[in-house]
XYZ file of C-alpha atoms in Angstrom:
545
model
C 4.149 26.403 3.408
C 1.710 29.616 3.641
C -1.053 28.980 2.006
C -3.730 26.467 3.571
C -4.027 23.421 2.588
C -6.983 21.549 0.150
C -8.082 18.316 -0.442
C -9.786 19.611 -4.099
C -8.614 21.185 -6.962
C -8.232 25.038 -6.875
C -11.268 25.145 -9.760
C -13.432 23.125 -7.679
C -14.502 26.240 -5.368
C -16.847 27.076 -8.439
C -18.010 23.481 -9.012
C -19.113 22.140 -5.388
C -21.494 23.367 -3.167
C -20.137 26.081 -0.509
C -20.195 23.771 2.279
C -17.956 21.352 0.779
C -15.668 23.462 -0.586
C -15.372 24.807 2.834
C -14.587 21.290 4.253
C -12.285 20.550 1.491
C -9.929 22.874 3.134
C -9.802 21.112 6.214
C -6.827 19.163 5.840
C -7.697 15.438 6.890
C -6.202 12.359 5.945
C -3.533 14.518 4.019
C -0.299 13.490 4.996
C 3.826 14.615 4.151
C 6.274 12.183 3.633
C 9.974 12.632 4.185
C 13.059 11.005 5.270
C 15.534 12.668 8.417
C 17.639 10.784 10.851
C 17.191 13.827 12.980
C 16.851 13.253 16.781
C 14.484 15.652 17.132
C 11.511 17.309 14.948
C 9.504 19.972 15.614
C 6.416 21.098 13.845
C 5.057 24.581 13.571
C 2.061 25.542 12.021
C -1.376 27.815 12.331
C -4.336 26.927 12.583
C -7.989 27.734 11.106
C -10.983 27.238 12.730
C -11.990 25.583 16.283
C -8.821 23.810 17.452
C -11.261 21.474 19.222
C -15.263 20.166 19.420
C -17.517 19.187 22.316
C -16.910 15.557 21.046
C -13.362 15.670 19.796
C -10.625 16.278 21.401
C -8.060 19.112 20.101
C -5.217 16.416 18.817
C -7.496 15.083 16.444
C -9.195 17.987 15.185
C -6.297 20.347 15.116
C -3.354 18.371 16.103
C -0.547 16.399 14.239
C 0.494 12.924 14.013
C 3.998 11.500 13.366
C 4.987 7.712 12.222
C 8.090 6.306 11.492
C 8.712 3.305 9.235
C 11.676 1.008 9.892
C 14.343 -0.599 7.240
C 12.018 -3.766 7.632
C 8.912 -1.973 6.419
C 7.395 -1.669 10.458
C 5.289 0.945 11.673
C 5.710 3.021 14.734
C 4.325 6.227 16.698
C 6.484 9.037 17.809
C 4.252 10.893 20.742
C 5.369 14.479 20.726
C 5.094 17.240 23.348
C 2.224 19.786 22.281
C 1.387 23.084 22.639
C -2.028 24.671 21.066
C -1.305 28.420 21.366
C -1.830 31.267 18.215
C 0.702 29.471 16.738
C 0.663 25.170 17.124
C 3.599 23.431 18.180
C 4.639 19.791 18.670
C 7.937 18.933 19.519
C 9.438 15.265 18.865
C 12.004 14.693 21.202
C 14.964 11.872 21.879
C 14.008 9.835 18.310
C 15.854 6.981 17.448
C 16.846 8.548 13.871
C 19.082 5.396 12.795
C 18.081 1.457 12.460
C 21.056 -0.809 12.422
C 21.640 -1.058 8.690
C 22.702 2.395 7.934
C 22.936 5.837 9.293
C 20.580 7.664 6.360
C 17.754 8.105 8.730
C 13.955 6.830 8.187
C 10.896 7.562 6.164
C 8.378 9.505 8.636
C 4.870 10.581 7.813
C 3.282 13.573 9.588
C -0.649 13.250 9.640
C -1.659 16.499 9.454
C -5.561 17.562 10.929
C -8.710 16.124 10.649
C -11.145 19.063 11.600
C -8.991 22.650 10.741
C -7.404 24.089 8.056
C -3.452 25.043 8.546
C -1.271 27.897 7.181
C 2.537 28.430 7.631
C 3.413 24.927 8.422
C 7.080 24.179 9.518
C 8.857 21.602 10.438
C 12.428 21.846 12.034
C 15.393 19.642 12.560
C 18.590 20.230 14.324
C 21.134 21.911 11.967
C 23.335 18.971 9.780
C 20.271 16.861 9.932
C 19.191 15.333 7.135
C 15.617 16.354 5.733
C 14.270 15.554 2.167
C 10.303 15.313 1.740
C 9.528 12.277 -0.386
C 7.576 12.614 -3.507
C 4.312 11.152 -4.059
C 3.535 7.441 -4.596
C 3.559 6.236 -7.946
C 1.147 3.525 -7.103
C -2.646 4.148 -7.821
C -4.483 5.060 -4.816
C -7.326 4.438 -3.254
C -10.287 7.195 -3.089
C -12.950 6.957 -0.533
C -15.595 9.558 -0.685
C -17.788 9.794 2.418
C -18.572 11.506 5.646
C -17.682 13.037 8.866
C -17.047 9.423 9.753
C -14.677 8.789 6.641
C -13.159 12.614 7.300
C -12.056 11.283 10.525
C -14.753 12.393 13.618
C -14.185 11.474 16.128
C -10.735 9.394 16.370
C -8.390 11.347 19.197
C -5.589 12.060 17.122
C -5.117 11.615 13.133
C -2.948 8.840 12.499
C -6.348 6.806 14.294
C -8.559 8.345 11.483
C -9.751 4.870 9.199
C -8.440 5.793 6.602
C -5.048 6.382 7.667
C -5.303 3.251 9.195
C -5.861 1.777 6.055
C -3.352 3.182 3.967
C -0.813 2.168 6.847
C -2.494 -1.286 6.666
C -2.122 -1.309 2.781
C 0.541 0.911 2.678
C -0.511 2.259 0.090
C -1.933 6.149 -0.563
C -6.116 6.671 0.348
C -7.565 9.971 -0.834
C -9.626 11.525 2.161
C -12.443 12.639 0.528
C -14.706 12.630 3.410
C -16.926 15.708 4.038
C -18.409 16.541 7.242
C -22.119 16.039 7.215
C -21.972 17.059 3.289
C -21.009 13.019 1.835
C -24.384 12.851 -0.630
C -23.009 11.336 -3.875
C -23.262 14.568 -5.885
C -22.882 14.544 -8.931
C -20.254 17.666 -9.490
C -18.151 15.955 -6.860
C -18.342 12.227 -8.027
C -16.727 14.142 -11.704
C -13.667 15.124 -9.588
C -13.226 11.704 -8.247
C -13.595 10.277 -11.696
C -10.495 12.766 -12.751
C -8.514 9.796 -10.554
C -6.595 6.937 -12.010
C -7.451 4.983 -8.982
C -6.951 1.946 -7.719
C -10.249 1.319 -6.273
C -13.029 3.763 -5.584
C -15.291 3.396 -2.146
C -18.524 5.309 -1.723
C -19.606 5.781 1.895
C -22.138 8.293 1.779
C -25.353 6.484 3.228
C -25.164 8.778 6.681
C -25.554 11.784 5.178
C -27.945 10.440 2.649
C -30.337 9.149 5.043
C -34.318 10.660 4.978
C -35.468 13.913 5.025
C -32.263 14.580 3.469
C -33.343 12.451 0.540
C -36.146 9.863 -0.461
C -35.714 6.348 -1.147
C -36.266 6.900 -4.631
C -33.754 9.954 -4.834
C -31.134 7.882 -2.699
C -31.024 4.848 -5.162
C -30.793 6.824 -8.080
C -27.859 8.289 -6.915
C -25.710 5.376 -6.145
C -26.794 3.815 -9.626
C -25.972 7.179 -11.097
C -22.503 7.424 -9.445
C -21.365 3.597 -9.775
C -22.314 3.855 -13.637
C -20.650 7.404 -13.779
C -17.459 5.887 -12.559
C -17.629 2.791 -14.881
C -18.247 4.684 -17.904
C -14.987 6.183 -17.374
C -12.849 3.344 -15.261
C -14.565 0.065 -16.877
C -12.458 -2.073 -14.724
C -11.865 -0.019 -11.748
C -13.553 -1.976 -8.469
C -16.132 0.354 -7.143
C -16.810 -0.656 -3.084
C -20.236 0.664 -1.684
C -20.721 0.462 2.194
C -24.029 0.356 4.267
C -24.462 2.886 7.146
C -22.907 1.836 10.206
C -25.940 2.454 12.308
C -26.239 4.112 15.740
C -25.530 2.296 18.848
C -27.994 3.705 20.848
C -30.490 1.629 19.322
C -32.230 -0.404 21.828
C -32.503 1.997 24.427
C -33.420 4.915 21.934
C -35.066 2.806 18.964
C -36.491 6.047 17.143
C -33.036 6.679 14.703
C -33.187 2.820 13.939
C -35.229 2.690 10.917
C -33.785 5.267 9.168
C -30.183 3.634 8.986
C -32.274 0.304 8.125
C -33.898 1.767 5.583
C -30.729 3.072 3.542
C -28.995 -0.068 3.817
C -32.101 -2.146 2.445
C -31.891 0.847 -0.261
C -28.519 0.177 -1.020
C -28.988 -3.964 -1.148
C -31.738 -2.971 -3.604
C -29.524 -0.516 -6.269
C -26.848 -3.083 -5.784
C -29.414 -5.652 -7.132
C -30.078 -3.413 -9.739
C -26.756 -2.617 -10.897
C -25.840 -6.144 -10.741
C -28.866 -6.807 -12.924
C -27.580 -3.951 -15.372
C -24.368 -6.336 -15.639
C -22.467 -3.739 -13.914
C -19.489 -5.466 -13.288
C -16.807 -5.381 -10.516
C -19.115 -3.563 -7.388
C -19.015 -4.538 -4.334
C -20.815 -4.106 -1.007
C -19.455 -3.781 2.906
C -22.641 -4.524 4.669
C -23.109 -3.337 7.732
C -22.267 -7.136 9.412
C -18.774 -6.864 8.360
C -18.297 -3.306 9.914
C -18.871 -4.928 13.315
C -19.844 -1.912 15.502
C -20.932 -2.296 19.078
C -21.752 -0.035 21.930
C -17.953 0.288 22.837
C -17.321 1.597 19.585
C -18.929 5.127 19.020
C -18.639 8.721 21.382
C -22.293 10.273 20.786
C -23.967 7.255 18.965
C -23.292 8.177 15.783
C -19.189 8.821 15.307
C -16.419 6.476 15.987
C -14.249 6.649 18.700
C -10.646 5.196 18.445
C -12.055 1.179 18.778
C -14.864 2.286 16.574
C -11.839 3.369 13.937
C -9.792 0.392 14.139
C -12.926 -1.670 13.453
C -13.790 0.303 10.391
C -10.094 -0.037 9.074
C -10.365 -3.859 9.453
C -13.575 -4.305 7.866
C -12.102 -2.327 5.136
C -8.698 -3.757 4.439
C -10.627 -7.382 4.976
C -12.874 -6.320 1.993
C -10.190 -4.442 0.061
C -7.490 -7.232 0.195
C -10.224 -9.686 -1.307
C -11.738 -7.140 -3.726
C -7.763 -6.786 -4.690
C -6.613 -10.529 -4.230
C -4.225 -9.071 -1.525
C -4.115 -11.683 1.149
C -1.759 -11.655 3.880
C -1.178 -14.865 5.687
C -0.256 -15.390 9.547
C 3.674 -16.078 9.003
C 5.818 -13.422 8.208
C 7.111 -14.201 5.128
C 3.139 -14.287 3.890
C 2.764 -10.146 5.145
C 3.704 -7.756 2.023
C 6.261 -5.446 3.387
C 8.624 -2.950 2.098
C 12.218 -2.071 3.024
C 14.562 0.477 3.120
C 17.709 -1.717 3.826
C 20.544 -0.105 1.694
C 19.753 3.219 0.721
C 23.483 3.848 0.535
C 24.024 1.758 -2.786
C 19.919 2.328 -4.593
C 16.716 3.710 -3.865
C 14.392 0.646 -2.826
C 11.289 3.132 -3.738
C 13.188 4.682 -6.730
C 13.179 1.337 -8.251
C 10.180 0.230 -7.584
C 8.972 3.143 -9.748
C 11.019 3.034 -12.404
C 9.608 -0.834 -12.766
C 5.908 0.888 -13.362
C 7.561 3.271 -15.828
C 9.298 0.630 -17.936
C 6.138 -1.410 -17.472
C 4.347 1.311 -20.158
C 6.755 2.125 -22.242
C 8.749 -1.269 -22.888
C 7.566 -4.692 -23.249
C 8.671 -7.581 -20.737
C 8.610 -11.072 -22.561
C 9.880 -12.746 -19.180
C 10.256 -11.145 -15.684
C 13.383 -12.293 -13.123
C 11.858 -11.808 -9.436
C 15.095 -11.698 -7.117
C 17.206 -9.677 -4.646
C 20.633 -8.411 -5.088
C 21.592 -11.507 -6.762
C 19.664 -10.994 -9.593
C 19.929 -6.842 -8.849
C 23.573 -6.655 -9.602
C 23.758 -8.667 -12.755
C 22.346 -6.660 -15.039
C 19.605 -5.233 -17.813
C 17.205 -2.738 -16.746
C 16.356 -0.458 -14.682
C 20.017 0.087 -15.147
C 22.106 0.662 -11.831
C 25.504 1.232 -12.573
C 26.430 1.228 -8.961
C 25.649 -2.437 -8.610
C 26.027 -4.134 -11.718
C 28.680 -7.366 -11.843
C 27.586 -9.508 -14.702
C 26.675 -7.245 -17.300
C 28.369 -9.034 -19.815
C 26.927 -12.389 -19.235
C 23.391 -10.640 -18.794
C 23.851 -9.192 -22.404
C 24.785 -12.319 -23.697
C 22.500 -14.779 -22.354
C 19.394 -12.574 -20.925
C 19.092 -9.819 -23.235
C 18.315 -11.472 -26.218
C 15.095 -13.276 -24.828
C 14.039 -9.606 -23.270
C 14.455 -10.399 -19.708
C 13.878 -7.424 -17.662
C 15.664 -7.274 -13.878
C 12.936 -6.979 -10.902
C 15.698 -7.819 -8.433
C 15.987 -5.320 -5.576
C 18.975 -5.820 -3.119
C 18.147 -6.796 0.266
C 14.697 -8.146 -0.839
C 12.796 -11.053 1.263
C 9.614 -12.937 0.226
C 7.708 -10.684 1.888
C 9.284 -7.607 -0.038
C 8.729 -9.250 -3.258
C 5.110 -10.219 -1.865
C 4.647 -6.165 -1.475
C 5.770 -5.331 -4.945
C 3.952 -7.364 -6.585
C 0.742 -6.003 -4.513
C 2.069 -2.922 -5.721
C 1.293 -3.004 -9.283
C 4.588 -4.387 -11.194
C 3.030 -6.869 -12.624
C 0.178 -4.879 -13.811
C 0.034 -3.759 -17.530
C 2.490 -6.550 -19.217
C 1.684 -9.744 -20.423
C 5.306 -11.754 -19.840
C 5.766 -15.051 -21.304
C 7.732 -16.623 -18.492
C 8.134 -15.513 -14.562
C 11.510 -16.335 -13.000
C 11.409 -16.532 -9.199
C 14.684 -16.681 -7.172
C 14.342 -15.327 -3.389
C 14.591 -16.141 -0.024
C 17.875 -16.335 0.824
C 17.903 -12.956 3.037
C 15.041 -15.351 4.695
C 17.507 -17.639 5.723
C 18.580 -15.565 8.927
C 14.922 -15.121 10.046
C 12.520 -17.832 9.233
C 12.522 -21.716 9.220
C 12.774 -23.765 6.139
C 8.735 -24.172 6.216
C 7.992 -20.162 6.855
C 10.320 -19.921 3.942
C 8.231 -22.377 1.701
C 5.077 -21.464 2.585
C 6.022 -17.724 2.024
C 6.933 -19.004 -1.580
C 3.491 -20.833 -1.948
C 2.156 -17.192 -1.260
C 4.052 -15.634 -3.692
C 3.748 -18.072 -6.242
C -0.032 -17.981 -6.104
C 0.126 -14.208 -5.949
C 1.685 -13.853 -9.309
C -0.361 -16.594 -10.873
C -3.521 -14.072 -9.783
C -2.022 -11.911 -11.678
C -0.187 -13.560 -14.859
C -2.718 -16.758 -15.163
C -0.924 -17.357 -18.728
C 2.734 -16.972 -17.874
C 4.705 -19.978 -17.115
C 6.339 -20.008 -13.500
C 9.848 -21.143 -12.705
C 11.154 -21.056 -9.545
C 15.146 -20.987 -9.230
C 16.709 -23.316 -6.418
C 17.952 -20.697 -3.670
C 21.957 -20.171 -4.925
C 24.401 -22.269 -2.338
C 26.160 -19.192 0.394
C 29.294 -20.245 2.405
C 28.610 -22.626 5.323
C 25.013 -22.538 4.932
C 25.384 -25.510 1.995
C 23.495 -27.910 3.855
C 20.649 -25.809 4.888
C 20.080 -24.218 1.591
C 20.156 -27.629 -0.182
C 17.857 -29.001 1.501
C 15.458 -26.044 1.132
C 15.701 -26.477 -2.274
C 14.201 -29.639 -1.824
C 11.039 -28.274 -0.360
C 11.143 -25.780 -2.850
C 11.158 -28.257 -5.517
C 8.368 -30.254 -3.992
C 6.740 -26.859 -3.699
C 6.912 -26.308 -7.332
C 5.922 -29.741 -7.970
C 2.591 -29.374 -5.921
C 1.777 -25.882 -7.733
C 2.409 -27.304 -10.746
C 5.281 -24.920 -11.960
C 8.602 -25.028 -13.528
C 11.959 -25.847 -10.680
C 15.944 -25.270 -11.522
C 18.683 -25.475 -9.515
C 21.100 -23.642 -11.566
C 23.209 -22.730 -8.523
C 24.556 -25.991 -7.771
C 26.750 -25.393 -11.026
C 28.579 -22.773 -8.286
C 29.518 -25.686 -6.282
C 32.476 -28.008 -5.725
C 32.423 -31.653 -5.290
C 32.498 -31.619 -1.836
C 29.481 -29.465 -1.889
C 30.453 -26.589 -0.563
C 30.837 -23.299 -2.416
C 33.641 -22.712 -5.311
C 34.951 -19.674 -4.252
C 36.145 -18.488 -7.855
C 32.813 -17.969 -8.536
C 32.079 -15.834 -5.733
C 32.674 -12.524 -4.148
C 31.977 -12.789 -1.090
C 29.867 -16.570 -0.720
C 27.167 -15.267 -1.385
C 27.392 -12.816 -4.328
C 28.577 -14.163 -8.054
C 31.463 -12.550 -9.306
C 31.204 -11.863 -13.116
C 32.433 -15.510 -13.622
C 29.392 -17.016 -11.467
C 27.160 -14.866 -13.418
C 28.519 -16.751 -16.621
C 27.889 -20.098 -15.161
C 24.211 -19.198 -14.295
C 22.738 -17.108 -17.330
C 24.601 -20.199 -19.692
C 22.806 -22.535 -17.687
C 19.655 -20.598 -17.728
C 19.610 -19.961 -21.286
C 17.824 -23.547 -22.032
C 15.067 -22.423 -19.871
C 14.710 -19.089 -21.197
C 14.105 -21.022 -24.793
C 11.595 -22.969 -23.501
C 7.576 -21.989 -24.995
């Protein structure tokens, strides 16, 4: 990679001013995703500009950061051995490159820095390593245009930087448009942010907008000008406006104190106004929320690592109820991805090729599930999976049932996709929900229902007209007792939610009550002749209006 590295369009260096053109090219919150099971990794790369400041240390303004991401969807921190020399190295030694599911390696993201530009980045692994950088997400993003604070001054390495935080938080991708003393709502750049198919937009400018630099009169216009900007071309796009964080030198040095004041009351009074315009779907982090003390800043203006981590929470507290993204205290409540079985499919893969069906083909009813439901059939076609096709042609098909199984999928995993945007942009008739049996091993009968109860509400959020089913968990061998009666909380579950409950599995049972194995291949998988019993069972509910 020779060239250096921009956060704006190549045209944009005739659009902006200088000076944030110039910061653009500092390479914060940008970030490269691949996948190695290397032991080792080390990173190469020049650098551009001071690699450190008299308030900043030299990993955060010039340094790297590296995370890995489990098969369970958990974050971690690799700390590497650095070297800041004409050329920059950091060397990440003695990784574990394996969980214990399979032996394909992990999804890692290098942070790359917050206060420099970079040239001739490399990253090594030991020879018959696997490498392979990931493509970008295929989920909108979120695009916060700010300050130095938002740009990442003055966290002590990037990965602390808010919004990377955030987007580990959300997991999901936030555009770094944060420019160093140079955030002012401008018009020219607010028309490259509105180039974005974003997911929500947050405007954090007040610290650079605060007088002489403007008036009060000048300052309001421009966040009234910018929210209706973005509107005008994202009518239902949330728009989040924050208050300046203040200074926390304040009572000891009162003089600065007015002039955060005085934005923030500036900004309460365009929201008014905006809100008054029936502007729809802005919101406001005030400064309350933020929750900055004295502990929290290096020079009494910039965040230091606490001061970060506060601004992250504040922000994914607002986001996830701007976004109707709650995440509950049990497990089974926290969306979470998973990279369980890359061996058979791509979990992400998938995923994506859900959103693409989602705008070209319609989806009269959806069928939530894990590999049960993954390996009978329909689309997104996997032909290394599939084991009922036949039974899914002739009882599914024909009422347009599309497959949003994923093997190895939990609550929580399902939770995560549908945070993720599949149900966005359909308008399904009927939601069929059959998961938590990979629960089973992991969570009690009541984390299991009440991770339902999450789910379920989640999708009626989001589908308020489709009617909800949820399917009985299917019986597995020697866990017949257990599951059945967790399908009785389930039922009483669906009951109190007021949604649809069928226990089409117990058709794969014997007398006794324990499995019939000639409908199984391996207790816990149909064979092609359990997949018959279930979608001509199902086929009275799929008729239902």
């Amino acid at each position: 990679m020779g060239d250096t590295i921009q956060r704006l369009p190549p045209r944009a260096r005739t659009i902006v001013r200088k000076a944030v053109w110039d910061l653009s090219r500092q390479s914060a919150g940008l970030s490269i995703r691949f996948v190695s099971n290397a032991p080792q990794l080390v990173v190469r790369y020049k650098v551009t500009g001071n690699v450190a400041m008299p308030h900043m240390p030299a990993t955060g303004v010039s340094g790297v950061d590296l995370y890995g991401i489990d098969s369970d969807g958990t974050w971690h921190l690799a700390a590497g051995k650095y070297s800041f020399k004409d050329t920059t190295q950091y060397t990440f030694a003695q990784l574990r490159p394996n969980d214990n599911y399979h032996k394909l390696g992990r999804e890692y993201r290098l942070y790359l820095p917050l206060y420099t530009s970079i040239r001739d980045l490399e990253i090594g692994v030991p020879e018959g390593s696997r490498f392979s950088v990931l493509p970008q997400r295929a989920e909108k993003p979120i695009v916060v245009y700010g300050t130095s604070i938002a740009q990442g001054a003055c966290a002590s390495r990037p990965g602390m930087a808010w919004t990377n935080m955030l987007a580990r938080k959300l997991d999901r991708t936030v555009i770094n448009l944060g420019f160093s003393g140079n955030g002012r709502l401008e018009k020219e750049v607010i028309d490259l942010i509105n180039e974005i198919d974003a997911k929500l937009f947050v405007l954090d400018c007040l610290p650079n907008l605060i007088q002489p630099i403007v008036d009060r009169q000048e300052l309001q216009k421009r966040i009234t000008e910018s929210v209706k900007a973005i509107r005008a071309k994202h009518p239902h796009t949330p728009i989040l406006l924050t208050d300046h964080d203040g200074y926390t030198e304040g009572y000891l040095m009162p003089h600065r104190q007015p002039l955060f004041e005085q934005a923030n009351q500036d900004l309460a009074e365009a929201y008014k106004r905006l809100t008054a315009d029936n502007v729809t779907g802005v919101y406001r982090l005030p400064i309350s929320e933020i929750g900055m003390d004295l502990d929290c800043m290096v020079d009494g203006t910039h965040p230091n690592d606490l001061g970060m981590m506060r601004y992250a929470e504040a922000y994914e507290t607002k986001i996830r109820e701007i976004l109707q993204q709650s995440a509950g205290a049990l497990k089974t409540q926290i969306p979470t991805r998973q990279n369980r079985e890359p061996g058979s499919y791509n979990w992400e893969e998938r995923h994506n090729d859900i959103l693409k069906l989602n705008l070209t083909e319609p989806t009269r009813i959806m069928f939530l599930g894990n590999s049960i439901t993954h390996n009978w059939g329909g689309k997104p076609v996997n032909s290394n999976r599939i084991a009922g096709a036949d039974s899914w042609q002739k009882y599914l098909a024909p009422f347009q049932v599309r497959n949003f199984g994923f093997g190895w999928d939990r609550i929580e995993n399902v939770l995560w996709r549908v945070y993720h945007d599949e149900l966005d942009g359909i308008s399904p008739e009927q939601v069929l929900i059959n998961i938590g049996t990979n629960n089973l091993h992991l969570n009690t009968d009541e984390e299991i229902v009440q991770g339902l109860k999450h789910l379920v509400q989640a999708i009626r959020l989001r589908q308020p007209k489709a009617r909800l089913t949820l399917l009985g968990i299917y019986p597995r061998r020697e866990q017949e007792a257990r599951v059945s009666g967790l399908n009785s909380g389930i039922q009483a579950l669906a009951r109190s939610e007021d949604i649809g409950y069928q226990d089409v599995g117990k058709l794969l049972l014997l007398a006794n009550g324990k499995i019939n194995e000639k409908f199984f291949s391996d207790g816990l998988h149909p064979n092609a002749a359990g997949y018959e019993v279930l979608g001509k069972e199902l086929v009275s509910l799929l008729k239902q209006k």
